[in-house]
Short mmCIF file of C-alpha atoms in Angstrom, two decimals:
data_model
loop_
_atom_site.label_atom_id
_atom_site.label_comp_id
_atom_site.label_asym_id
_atom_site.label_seq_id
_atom_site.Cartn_x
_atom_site.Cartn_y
_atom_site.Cartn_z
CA UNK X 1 30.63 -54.84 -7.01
CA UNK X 2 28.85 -52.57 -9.43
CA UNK X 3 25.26 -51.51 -8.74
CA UNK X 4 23.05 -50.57 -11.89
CA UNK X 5 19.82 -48.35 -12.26
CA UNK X 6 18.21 -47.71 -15.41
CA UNK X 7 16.10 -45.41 -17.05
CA UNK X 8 18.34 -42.15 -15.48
CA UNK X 9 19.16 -39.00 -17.72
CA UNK X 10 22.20 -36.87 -17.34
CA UNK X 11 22.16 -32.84 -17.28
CA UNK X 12 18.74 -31.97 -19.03
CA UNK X 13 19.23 -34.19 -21.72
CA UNK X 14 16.19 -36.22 -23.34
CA UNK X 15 18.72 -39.42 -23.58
CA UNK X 16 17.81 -42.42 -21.44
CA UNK X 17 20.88 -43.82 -20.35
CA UNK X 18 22.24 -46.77 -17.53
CA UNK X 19 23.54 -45.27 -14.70
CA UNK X 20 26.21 -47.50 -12.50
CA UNK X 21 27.60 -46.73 -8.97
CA UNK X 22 31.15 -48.59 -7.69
CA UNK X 23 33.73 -48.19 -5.16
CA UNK X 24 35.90 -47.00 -7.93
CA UNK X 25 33.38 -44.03 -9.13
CA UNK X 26 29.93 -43.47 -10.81
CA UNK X 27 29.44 -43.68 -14.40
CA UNK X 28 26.11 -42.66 -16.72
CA UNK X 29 26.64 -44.06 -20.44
CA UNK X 30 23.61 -42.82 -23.14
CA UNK X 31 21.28 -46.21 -24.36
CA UNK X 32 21.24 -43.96 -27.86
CA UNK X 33 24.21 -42.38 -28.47
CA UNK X 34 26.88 -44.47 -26.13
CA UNK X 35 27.92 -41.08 -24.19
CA UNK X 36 29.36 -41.63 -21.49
CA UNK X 37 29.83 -39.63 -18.27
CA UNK X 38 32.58 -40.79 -15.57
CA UNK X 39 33.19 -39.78 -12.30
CA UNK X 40 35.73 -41.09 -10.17
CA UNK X 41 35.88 -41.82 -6.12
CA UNK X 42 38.24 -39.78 -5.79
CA UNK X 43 36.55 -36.25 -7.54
CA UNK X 44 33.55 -36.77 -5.15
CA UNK X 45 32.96 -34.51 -2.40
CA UNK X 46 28.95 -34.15 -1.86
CA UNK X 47 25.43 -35.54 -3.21
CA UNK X 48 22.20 -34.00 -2.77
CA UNK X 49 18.68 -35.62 -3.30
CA UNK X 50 15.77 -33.24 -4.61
CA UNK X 51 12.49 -33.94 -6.26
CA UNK X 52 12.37 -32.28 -9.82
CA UNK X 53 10.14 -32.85 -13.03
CA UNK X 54 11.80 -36.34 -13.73
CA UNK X 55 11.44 -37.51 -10.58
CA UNK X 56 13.67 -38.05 -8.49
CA UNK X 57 17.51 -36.16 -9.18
CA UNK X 58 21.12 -37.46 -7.28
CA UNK X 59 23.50 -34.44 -7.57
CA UNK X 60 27.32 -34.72 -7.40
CA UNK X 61 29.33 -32.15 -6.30
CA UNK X 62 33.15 -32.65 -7.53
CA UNK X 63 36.60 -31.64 -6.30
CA UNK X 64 36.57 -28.66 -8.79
CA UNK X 65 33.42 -27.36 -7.58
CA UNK X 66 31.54 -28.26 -10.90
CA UNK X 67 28.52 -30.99 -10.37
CA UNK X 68 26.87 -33.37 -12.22
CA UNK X 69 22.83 -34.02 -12.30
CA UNK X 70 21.40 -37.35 -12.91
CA UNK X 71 17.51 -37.31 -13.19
CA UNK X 72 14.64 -40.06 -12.93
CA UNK X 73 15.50 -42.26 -9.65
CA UNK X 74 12.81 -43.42 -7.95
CA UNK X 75 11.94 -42.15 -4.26
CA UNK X 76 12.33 -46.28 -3.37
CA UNK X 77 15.94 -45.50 -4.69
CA UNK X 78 17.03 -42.89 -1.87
CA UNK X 79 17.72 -45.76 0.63
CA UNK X 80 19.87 -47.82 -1.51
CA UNK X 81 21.94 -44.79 -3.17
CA UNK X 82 22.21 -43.04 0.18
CA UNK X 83 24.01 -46.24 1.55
CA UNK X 84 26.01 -47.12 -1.70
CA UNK X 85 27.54 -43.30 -1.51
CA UNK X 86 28.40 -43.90 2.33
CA UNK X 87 29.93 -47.24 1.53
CA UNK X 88 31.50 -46.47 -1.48
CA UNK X 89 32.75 -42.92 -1.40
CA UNK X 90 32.44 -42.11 2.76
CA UNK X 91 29.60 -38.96 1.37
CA UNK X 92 26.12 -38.14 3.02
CA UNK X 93 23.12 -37.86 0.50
CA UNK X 94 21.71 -35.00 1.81
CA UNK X 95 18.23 -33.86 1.34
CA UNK X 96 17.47 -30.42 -0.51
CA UNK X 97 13.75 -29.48 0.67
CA UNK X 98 11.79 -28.65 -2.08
CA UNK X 99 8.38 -26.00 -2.34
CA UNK X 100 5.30 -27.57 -3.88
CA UNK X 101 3.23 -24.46 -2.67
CA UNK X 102 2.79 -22.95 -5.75
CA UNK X 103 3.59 -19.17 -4.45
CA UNK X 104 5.21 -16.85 -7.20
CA UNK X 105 6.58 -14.86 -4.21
CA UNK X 106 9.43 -15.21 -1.66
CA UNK X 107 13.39 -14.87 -1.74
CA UNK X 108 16.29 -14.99 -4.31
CA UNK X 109 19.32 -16.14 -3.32
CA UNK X 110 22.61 -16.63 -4.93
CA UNK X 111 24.13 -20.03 -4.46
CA UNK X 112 27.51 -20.40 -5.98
CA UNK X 113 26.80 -20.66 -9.76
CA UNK X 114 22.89 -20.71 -9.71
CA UNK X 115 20.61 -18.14 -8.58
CA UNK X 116 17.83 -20.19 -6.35
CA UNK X 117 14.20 -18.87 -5.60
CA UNK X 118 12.95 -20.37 -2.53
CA UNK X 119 9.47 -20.11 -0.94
CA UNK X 120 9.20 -20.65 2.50
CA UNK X 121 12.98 -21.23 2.68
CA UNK X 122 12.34 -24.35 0.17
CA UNK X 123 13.56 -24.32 -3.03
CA UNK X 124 11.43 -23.87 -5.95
CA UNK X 125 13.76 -23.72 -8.75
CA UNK X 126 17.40 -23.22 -9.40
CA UNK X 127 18.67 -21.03 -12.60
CA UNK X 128 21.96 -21.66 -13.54
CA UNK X 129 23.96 -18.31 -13.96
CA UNK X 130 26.31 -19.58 -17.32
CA UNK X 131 22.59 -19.94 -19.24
CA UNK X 132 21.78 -15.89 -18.46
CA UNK X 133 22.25 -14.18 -22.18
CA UNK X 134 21.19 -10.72 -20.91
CA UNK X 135 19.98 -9.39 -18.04
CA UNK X 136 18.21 -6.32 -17.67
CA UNK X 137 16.18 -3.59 -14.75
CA UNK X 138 13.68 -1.73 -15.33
CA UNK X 139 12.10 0.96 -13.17
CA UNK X 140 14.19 0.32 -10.37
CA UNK X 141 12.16 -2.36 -8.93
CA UNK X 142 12.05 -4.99 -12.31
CA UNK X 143 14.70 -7.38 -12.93
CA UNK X 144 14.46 -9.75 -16.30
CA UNK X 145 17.12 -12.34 -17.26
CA UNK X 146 17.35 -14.11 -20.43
CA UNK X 147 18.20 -17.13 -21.34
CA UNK X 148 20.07 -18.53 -24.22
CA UNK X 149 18.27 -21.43 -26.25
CA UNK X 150 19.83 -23.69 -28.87
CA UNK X 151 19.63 -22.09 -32.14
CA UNK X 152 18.65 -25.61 -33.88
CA UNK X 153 15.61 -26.26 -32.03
CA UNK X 154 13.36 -28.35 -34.72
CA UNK X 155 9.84 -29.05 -34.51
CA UNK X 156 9.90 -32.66 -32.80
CA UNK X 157 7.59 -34.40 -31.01
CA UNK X 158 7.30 -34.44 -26.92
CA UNK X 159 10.21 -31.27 -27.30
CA UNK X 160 10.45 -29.67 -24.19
CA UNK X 161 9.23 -26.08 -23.78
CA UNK X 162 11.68 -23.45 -23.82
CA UNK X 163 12.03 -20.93 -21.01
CA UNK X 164 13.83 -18.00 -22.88
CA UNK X 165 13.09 -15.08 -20.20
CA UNK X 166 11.67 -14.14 -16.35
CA UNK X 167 11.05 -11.24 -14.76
CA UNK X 168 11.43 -10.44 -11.26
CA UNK X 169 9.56 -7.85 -9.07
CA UNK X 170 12.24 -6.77 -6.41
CA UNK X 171 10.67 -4.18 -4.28
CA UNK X 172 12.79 -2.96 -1.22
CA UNK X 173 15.24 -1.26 -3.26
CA UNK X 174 13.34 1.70 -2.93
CA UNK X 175 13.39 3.67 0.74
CA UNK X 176 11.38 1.50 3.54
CA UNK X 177 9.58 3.92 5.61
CA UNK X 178 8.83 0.59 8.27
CA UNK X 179 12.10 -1.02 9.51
CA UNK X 180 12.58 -4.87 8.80
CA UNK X 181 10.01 -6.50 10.10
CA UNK X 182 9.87 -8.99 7.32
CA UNK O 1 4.36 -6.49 12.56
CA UNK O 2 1.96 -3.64 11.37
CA UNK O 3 -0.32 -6.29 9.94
CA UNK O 4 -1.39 -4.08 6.94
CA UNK O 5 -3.30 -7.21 5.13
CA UNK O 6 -4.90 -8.21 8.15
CA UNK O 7 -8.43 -8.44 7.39
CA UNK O 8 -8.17 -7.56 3.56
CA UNK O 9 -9.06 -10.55 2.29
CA UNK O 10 -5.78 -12.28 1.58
CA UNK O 11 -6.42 -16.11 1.22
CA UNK O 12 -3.64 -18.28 1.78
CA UNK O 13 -3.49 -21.21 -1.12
CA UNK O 14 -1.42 -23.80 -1.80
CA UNK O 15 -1.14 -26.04 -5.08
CA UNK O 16 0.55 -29.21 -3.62
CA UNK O 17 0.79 -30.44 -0.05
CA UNK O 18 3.83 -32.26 -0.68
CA UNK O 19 6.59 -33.59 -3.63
CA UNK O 20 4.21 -36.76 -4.15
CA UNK O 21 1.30 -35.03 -5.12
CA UNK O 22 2.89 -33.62 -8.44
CA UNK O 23 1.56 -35.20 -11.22
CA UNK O 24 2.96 -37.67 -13.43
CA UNK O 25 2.99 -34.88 -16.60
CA UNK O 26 5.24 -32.69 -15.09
CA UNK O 27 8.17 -35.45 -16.17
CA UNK O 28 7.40 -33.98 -20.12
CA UNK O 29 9.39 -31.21 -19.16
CA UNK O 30 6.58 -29.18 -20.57
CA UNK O 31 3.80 -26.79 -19.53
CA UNK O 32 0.86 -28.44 -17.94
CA UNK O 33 -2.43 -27.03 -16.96
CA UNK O 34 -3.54 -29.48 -13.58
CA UNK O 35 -7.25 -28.08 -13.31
CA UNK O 36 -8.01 -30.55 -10.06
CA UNK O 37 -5.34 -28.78 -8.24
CA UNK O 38 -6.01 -25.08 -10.28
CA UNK O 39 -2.05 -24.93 -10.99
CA UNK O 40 -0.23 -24.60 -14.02
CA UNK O 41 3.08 -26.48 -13.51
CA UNK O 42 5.83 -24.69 -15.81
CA UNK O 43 9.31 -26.53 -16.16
CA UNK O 44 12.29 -24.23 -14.97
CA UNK O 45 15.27 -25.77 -15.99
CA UNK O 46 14.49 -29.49 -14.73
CA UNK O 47 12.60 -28.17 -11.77
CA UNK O 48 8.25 -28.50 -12.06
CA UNK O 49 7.27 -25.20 -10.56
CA UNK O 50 3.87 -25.05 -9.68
CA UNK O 51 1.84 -21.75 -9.11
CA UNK O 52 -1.45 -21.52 -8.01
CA UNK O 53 -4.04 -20.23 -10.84
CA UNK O 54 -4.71 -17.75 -8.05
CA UNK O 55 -0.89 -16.06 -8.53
CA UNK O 56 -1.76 -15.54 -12.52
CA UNK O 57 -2.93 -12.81 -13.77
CA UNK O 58 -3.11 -14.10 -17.76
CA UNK O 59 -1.59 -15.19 -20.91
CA UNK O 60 -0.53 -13.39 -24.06
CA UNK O 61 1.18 -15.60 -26.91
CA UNK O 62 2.54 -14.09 -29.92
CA UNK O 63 4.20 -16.05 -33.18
CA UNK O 64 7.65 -14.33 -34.54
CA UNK O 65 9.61 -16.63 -37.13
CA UNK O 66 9.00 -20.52 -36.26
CA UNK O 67 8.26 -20.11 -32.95
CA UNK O 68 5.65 -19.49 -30.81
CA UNK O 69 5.89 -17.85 -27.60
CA UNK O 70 3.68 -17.96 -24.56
CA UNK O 71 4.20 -15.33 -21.58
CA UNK O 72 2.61 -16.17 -18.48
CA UNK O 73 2.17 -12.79 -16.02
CA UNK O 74 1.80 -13.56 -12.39
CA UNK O 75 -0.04 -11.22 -9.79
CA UNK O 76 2.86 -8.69 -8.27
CA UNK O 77 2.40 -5.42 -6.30
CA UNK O 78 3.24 -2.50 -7.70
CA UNK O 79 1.93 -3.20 -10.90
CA UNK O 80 0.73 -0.61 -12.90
CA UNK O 81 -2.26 1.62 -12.13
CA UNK O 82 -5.67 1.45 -14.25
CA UNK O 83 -7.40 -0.27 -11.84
CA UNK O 84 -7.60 0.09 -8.68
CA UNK O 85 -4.84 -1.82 -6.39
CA UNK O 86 -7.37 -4.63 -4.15
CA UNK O 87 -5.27 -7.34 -4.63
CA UNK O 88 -3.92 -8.19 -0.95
CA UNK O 89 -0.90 -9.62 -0.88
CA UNK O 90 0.61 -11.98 2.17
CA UNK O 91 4.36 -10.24 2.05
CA UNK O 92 4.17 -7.12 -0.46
CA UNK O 93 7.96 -6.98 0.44
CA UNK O 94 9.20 -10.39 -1.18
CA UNK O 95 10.64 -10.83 -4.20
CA UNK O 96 7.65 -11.59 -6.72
CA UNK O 97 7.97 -13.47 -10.09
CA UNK O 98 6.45 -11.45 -12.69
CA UNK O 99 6.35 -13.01 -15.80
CA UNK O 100 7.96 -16.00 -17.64
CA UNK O 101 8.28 -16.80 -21.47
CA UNK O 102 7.96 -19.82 -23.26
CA UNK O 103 8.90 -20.55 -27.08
CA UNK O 104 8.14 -23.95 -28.61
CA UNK O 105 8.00 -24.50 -32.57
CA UNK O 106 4.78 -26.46 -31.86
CA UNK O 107 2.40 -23.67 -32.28
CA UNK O 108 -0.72 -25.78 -31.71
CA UNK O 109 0.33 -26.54 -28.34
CA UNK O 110 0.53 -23.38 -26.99
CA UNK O 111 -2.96 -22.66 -28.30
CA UNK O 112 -4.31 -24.82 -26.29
CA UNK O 113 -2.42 -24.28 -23.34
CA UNK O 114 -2.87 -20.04 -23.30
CA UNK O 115 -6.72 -21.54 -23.98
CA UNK O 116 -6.69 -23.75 -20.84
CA UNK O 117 -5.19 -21.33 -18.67
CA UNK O 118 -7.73 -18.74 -19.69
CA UNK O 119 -10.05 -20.78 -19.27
CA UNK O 120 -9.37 -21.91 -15.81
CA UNK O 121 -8.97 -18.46 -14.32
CA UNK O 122 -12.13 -17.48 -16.00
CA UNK O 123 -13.46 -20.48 -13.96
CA UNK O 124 -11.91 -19.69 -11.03
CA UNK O 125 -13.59 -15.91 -10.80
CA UNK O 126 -16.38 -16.95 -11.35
CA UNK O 127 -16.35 -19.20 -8.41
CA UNK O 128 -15.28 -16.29 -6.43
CA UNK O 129 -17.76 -14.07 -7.38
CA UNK O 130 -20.83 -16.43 -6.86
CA UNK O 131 -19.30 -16.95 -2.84
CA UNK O 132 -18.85 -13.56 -2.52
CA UNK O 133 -22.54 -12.36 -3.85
CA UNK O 134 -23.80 -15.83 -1.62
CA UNK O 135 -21.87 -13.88 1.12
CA UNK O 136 -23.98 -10.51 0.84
#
């Protein structure tokens, strides 16, 4: 039995595209441009559930320790994905916390290939470490990474913005004169 | 703890209470300026980000070929000295964001958007300064 939900995009793309869960695998094929992404049962080993921009976003963690992102489920959609992924592939969707606070401050960690910023030990974003062009410090204290952006970007309608750099203030490299009481 | 920001002033804020109060915009994947909750929501790589209009400091944009870039700077310690330092902050030991850049060929856009965030700090001052002189 194959279970359907539309309207789901794959990586960051803009592409709409029908995604379909089975006991044989998962599958995400592009309305547009008939891509197609397959995953089978057997590559599977965890899913995670997080709110991002497009709502709601199922990640896939495979056997070689790459992952797959599907964005735009619905938050009615947990229930029935977090039971087809039992049923189907014996995995717990587990929920990543996410920080709505709206704090530029708190802690980077590194987490496998993504460098995470979380605020009150939530997650605010995630940068993934292969996108980093250049990375740079300044002063001691100022980190900035840069990102690489497609070269091709045309003036289109509804294109997303483009983050090409941020820069982080790390104090604490410099002597503490007050143990850790952070 | 040594409390060094006790009593300086330091406000805690917070944009969103929870995931289901982030507006429907944020799905553009694109800057948004949400004035009822005073929080710009910038898109990091699929993630909305929110920050409080009370963690920016301003806007610069400059044009360089086709594109148009937009820097947003964010309050941080340690910044550098021309006025003086009152800005408390709740850890002065985390790791701050200081800036990020934007670059979109739609030049218009970010017009608007380095106008509305202006804007809305401007705003936002002034509030402050009218409770504070109601506070004398």
């Amino acid at each position: 039995m194959t279970t359907q939900f539309d309207a789901i995009f794959h990586g960051l793309s803009p592409e709409l595209g029908k995604f379909r869960i089975a006991a044989s695998g998962m599958a995400w094929k592009g309305v547009d441009s008939d891509k197609m992404v397959a995953i089978s049962s057997a590559d599977i080993k965890w899913a995670q559930w997080l709110r991002v921009a497009r709502n709601y976003q199922l990640r896939v963690g495979l056997k070689d320790r790459s992952r797959e992102i599907f964005d735009g489920f619905g938050r009615e959609d947990h229930d029935k994905l977090s039971q087809l992924l039992k049923q189907h592939f014996s995995v717990t969707l587990e929920t990543k916390e996410v920080s709505f606070k709206g704090w530029n401050w708190g802690v980077t960690d590194f987490q496998g290939e993504d460098l995470a910023f979380l605020v009150s030990n939530k997650a605010s974003f995630e940068l993934p470490l292969s996108e980093v062009a250049n990375s740079n410090i300044a002063g001691r204290t100022e980190v900035s990474l840069e990102f690489t952006t497609p070269s091709g970007s045309k003036k289109s309608k509804g294109a997303p913005d483009e983050m090409v750099e941020i820069r982080f203030y790390v104090p604490g490299t410099v002597n503490r004169d007050r143990g850790s009481d952070a | 703890g040594t409390g060094r920001n006790e009593g300086k002033g330091w406000k805690r804020f917070q944009s969103y209470k929870g995931e289901a109060a982030l507006p429907k915009e944020a799905e553009s994947l694109r800057i948004f300026v949400d004035r009822k909750a005073q929080t710009i929501i910038l898109p990091i790589h699929g993630f909305a980000v929110p920050f409080h209009i009370n963690t920016i400091k301003n806007v610069s944009k400059n044009e360089e070929g086709d594109f148009t870039y937009l820097r947003v700077n964010f309050q941080t310690p340690g910044q550098l000295a021309g006025k003086k330092e009152d800005t408390p902050f709740e850890d002065p030991d985390a790791t701050f964001i200081r800036s990020v850049t934007y670059r979109s060929a739609d030049g218009h856009r970010f017009d608007t958007l380095s106008k509305q965030i202006t804007d809305l700090k401007k705003e936002v001052n002034k509030r402050e300064q009218q409770k504070k002189e109601m506070a004398d």
